[in-house]
PDB file of C-alpha atoms in Angstrom:
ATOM      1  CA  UNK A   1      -6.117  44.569  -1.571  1.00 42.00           C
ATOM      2  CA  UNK A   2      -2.630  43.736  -0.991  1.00 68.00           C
ATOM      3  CA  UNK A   3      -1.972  40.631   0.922  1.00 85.00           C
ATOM      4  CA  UNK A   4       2.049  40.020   1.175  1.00 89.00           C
ATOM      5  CA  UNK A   5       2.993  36.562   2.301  1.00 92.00           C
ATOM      6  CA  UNK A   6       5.541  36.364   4.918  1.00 92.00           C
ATOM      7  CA  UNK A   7       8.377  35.786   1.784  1.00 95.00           C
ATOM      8  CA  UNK A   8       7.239  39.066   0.341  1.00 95.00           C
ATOM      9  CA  UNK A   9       7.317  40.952   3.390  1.00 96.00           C
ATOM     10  CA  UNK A  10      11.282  39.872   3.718  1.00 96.00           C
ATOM     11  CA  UNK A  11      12.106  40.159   0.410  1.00 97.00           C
ATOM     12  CA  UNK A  12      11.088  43.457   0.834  1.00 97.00           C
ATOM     13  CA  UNK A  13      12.929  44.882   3.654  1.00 98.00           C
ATOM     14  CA  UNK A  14      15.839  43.066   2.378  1.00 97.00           C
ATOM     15  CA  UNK A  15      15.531  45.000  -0.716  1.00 98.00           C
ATOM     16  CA  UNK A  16      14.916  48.149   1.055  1.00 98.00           C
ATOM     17  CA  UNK A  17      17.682  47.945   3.047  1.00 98.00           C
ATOM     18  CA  UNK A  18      20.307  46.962   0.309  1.00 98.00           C
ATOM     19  CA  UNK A  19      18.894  49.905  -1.805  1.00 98.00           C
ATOM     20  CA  UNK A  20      19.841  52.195   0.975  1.00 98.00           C
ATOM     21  CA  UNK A  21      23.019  50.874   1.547  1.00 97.00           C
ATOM     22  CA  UNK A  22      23.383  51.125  -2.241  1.00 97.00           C
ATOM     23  CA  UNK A  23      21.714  54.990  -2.240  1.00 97.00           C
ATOM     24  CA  UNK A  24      19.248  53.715  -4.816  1.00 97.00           C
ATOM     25  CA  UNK A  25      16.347  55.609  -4.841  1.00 97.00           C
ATOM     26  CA  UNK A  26      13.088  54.386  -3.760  1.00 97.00           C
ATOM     27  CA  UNK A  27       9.483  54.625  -3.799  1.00 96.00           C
ATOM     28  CA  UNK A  28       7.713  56.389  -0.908  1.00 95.00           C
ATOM     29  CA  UNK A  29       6.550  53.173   1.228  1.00 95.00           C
ATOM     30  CA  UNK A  30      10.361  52.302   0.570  1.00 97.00           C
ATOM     31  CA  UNK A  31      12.150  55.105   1.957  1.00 97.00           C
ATOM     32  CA  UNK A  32       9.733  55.093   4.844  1.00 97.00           C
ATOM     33  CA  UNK A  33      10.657  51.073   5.821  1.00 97.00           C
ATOM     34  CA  UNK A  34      13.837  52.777   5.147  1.00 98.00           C
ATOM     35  CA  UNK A  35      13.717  55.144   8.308  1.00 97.00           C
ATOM     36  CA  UNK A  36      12.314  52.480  10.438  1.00 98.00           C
ATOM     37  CA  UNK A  37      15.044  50.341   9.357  1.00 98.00           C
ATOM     38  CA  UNK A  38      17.894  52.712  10.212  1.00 97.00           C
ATOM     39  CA  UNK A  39      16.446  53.125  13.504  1.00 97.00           C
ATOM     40  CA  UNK A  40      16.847  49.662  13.935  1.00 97.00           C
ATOM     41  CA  UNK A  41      20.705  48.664  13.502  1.00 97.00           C
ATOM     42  CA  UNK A  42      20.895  45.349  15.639  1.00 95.00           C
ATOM     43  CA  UNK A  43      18.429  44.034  12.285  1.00 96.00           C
ATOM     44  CA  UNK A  44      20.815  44.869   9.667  1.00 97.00           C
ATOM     45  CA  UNK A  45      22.772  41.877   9.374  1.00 95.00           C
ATOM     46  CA  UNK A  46      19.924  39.962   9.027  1.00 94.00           C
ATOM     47  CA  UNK A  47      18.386  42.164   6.455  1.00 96.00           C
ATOM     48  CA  UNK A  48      21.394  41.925   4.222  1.00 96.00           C
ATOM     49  CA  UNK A  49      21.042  37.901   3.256  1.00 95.00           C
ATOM     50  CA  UNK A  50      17.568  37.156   1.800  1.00 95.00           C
ATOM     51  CA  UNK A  51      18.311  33.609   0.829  1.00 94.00           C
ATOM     52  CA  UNK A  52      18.876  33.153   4.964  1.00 93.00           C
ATOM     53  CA  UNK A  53      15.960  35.203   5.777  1.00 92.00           C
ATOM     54  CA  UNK A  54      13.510  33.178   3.320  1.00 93.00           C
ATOM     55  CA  UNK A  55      14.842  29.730   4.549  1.00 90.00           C
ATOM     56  CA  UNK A  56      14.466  31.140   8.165  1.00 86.00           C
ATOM     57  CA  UNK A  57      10.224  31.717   7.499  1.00 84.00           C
ATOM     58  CA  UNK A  58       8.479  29.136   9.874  1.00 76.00           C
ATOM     59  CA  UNK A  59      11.213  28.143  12.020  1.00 74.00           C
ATOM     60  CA  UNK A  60      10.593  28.257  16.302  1.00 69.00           C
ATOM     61  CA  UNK A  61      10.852  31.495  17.706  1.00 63.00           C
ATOM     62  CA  UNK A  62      14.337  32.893  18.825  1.00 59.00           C
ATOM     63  CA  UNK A  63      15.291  35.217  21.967  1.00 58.00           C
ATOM     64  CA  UNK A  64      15.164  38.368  19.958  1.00 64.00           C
ATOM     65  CA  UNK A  65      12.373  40.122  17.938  1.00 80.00           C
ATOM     66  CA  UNK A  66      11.046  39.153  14.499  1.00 90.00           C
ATOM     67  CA  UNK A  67      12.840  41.819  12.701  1.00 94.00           C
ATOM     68  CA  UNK A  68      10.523  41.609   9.820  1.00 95.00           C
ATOM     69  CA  UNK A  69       7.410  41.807  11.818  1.00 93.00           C
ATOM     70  CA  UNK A  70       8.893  44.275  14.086  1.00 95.00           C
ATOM     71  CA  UNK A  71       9.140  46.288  10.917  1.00 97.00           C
ATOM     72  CA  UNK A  72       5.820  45.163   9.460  1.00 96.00           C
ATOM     73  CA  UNK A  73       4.431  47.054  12.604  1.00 96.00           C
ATOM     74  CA  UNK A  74       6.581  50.263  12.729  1.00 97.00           C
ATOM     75  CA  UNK A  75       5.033  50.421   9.112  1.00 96.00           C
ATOM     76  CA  UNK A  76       1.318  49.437   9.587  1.00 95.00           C
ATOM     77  CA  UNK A  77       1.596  52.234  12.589  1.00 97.00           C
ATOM     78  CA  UNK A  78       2.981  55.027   9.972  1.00 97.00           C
ATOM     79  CA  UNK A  79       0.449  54.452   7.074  1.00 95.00           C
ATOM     80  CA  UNK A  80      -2.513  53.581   9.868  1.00 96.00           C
ATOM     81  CA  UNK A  81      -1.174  57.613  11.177  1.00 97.00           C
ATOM     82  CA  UNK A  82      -1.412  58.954   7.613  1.00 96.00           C
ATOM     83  CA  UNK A  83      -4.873  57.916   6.471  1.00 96.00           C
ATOM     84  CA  UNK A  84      -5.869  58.022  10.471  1.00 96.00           C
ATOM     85  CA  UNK A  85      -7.816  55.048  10.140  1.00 95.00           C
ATOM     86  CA  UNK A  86      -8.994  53.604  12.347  1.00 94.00           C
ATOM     87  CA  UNK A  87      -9.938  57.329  13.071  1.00 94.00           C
ATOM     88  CA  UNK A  88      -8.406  58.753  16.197  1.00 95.00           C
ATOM     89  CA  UNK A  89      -4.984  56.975  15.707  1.00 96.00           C
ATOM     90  CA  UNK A  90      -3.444  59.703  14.332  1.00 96.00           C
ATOM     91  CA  UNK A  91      -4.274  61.761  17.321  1.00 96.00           C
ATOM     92  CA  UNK A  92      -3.878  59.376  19.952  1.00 95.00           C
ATOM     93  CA  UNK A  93      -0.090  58.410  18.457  1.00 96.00           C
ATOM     94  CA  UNK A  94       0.802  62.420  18.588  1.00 97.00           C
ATOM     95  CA  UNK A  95      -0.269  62.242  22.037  1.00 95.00           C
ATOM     96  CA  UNK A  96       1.672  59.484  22.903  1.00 96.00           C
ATOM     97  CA  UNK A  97       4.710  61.199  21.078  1.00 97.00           C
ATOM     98  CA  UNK A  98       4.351  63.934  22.529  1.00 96.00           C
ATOM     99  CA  UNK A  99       4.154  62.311  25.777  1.00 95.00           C
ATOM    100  CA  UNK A 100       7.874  60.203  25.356  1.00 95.00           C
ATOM    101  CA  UNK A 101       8.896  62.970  23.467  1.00 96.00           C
ATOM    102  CA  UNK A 102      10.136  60.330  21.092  1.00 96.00           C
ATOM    103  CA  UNK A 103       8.580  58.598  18.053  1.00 97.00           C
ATOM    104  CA  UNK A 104      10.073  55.584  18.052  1.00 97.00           C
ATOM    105  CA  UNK A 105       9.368  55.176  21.981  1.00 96.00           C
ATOM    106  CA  UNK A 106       5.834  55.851  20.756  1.00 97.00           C
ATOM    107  CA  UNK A 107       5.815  53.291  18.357  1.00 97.00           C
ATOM    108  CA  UNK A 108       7.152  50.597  20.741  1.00 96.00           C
ATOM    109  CA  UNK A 109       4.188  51.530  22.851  1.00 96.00           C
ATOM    110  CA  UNK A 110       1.478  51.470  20.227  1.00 97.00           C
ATOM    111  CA  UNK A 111       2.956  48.169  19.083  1.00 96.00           C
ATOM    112  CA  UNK A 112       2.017  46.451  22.022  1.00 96.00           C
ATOM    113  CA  UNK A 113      -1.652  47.723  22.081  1.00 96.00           C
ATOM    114  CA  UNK A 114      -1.841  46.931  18.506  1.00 96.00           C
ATOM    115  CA  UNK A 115      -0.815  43.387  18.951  1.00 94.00           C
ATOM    116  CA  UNK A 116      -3.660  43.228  21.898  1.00 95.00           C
ATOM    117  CA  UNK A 117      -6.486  44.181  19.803  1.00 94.00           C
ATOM    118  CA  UNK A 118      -5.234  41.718  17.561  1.00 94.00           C
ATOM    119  CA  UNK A 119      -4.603  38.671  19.633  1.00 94.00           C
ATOM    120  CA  UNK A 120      -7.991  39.466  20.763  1.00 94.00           C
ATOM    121  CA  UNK A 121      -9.584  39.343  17.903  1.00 95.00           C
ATOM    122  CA  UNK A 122      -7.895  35.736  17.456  1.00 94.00           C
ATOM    123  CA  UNK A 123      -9.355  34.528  20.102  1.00 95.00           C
ATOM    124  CA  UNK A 124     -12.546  36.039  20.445  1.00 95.00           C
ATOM    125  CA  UNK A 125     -13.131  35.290  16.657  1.00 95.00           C
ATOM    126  CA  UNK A 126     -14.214  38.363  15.896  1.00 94.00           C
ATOM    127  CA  UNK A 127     -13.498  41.579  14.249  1.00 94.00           C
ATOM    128  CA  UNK A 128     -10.426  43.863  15.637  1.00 93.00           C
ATOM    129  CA  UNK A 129     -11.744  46.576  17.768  1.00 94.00           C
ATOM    130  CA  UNK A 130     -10.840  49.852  16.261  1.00 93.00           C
ATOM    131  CA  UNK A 131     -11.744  51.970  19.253  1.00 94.00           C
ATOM    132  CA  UNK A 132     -10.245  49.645  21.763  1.00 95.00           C
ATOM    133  CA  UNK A 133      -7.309  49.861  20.452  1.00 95.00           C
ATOM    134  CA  UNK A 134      -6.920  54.097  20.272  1.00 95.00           C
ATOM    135  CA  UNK A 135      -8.258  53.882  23.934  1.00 95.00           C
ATOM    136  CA  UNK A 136      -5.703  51.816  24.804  1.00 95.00           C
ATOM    137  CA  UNK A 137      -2.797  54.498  23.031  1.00 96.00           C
ATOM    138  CA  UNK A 138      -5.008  57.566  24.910  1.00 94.00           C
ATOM    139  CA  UNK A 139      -4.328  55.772  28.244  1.00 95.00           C
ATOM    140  CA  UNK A 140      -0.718  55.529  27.807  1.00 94.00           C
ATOM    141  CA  UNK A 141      -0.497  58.966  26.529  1.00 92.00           C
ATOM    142  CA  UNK A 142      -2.021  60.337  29.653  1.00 90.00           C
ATOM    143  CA  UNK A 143      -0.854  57.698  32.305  1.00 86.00           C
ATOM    144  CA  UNK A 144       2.725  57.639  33.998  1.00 65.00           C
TER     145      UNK A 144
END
């Protein structure tokens, strides 16, 4: 299994997004960071100096967003969709779509339940809860 350390995951999107400024081509998982990352334009400049990125890894939390995790996430969301595991998430993300009419809305959405079932996994020291989590997506897809 892959297991990226945080320098990976930064060199990566750093990479990805000087290859599309640069209109290299790119493996699959690369052109899809790709779309997240053009949806994202206030992370550019940040994504264009890896040496500042890298020396950036472990310092206190800022105002803004981790771009890279922010990323990380619109990512895990897109592959989790694909192979609709844990099963239902596909579903339960078209739902939610369908519901904001707008992906990347979506996305913003399911981050948030995501990082739940995660944070209580943390503390609860136990496995993440798969079906918690779609339940949680359902619920926003068919609550105002």
């Amino acid at each position: 299994m892959f297991n990226p350390t945080q320098a990976d995951v930064r060199r990566f999107f750093c990479a990805v997004h000087a290859k599309t400024l640069q209109q290299q081509p790119m493996e699959a998982i690369e052109s899809l960071a790709s779309q997240w990352i053009a949806e994202h334009p206030e992370y550019h400049a940040e994504l264009s100096d890896v040496d500042a990125a890298l020396e950036r890894i472990g310092e206190p939390g800022t105002d803004r967003d981790n771009p890279f995790l922010h990323l990380s996430m619109h990512l895990s969301i897109s592959e989790q969709c694909s192979i609709d595991q844990p099963p239902g998430i596909r579903q339960a993300v078209e739902l939610l779509t369908a519901r904001r009419d707008d992906l990347h809305a979506a996305h913003h959405e399911v981050m948030e339940c995501l990082g739940t079932m995660l944070w209580e996994s943390q503390r609860a020291g136990r496995p993440p809860d798969g079906q918690a989590y779609i339940d949680q997506v359902r619920r926003r897809a068919t609550q105002d």
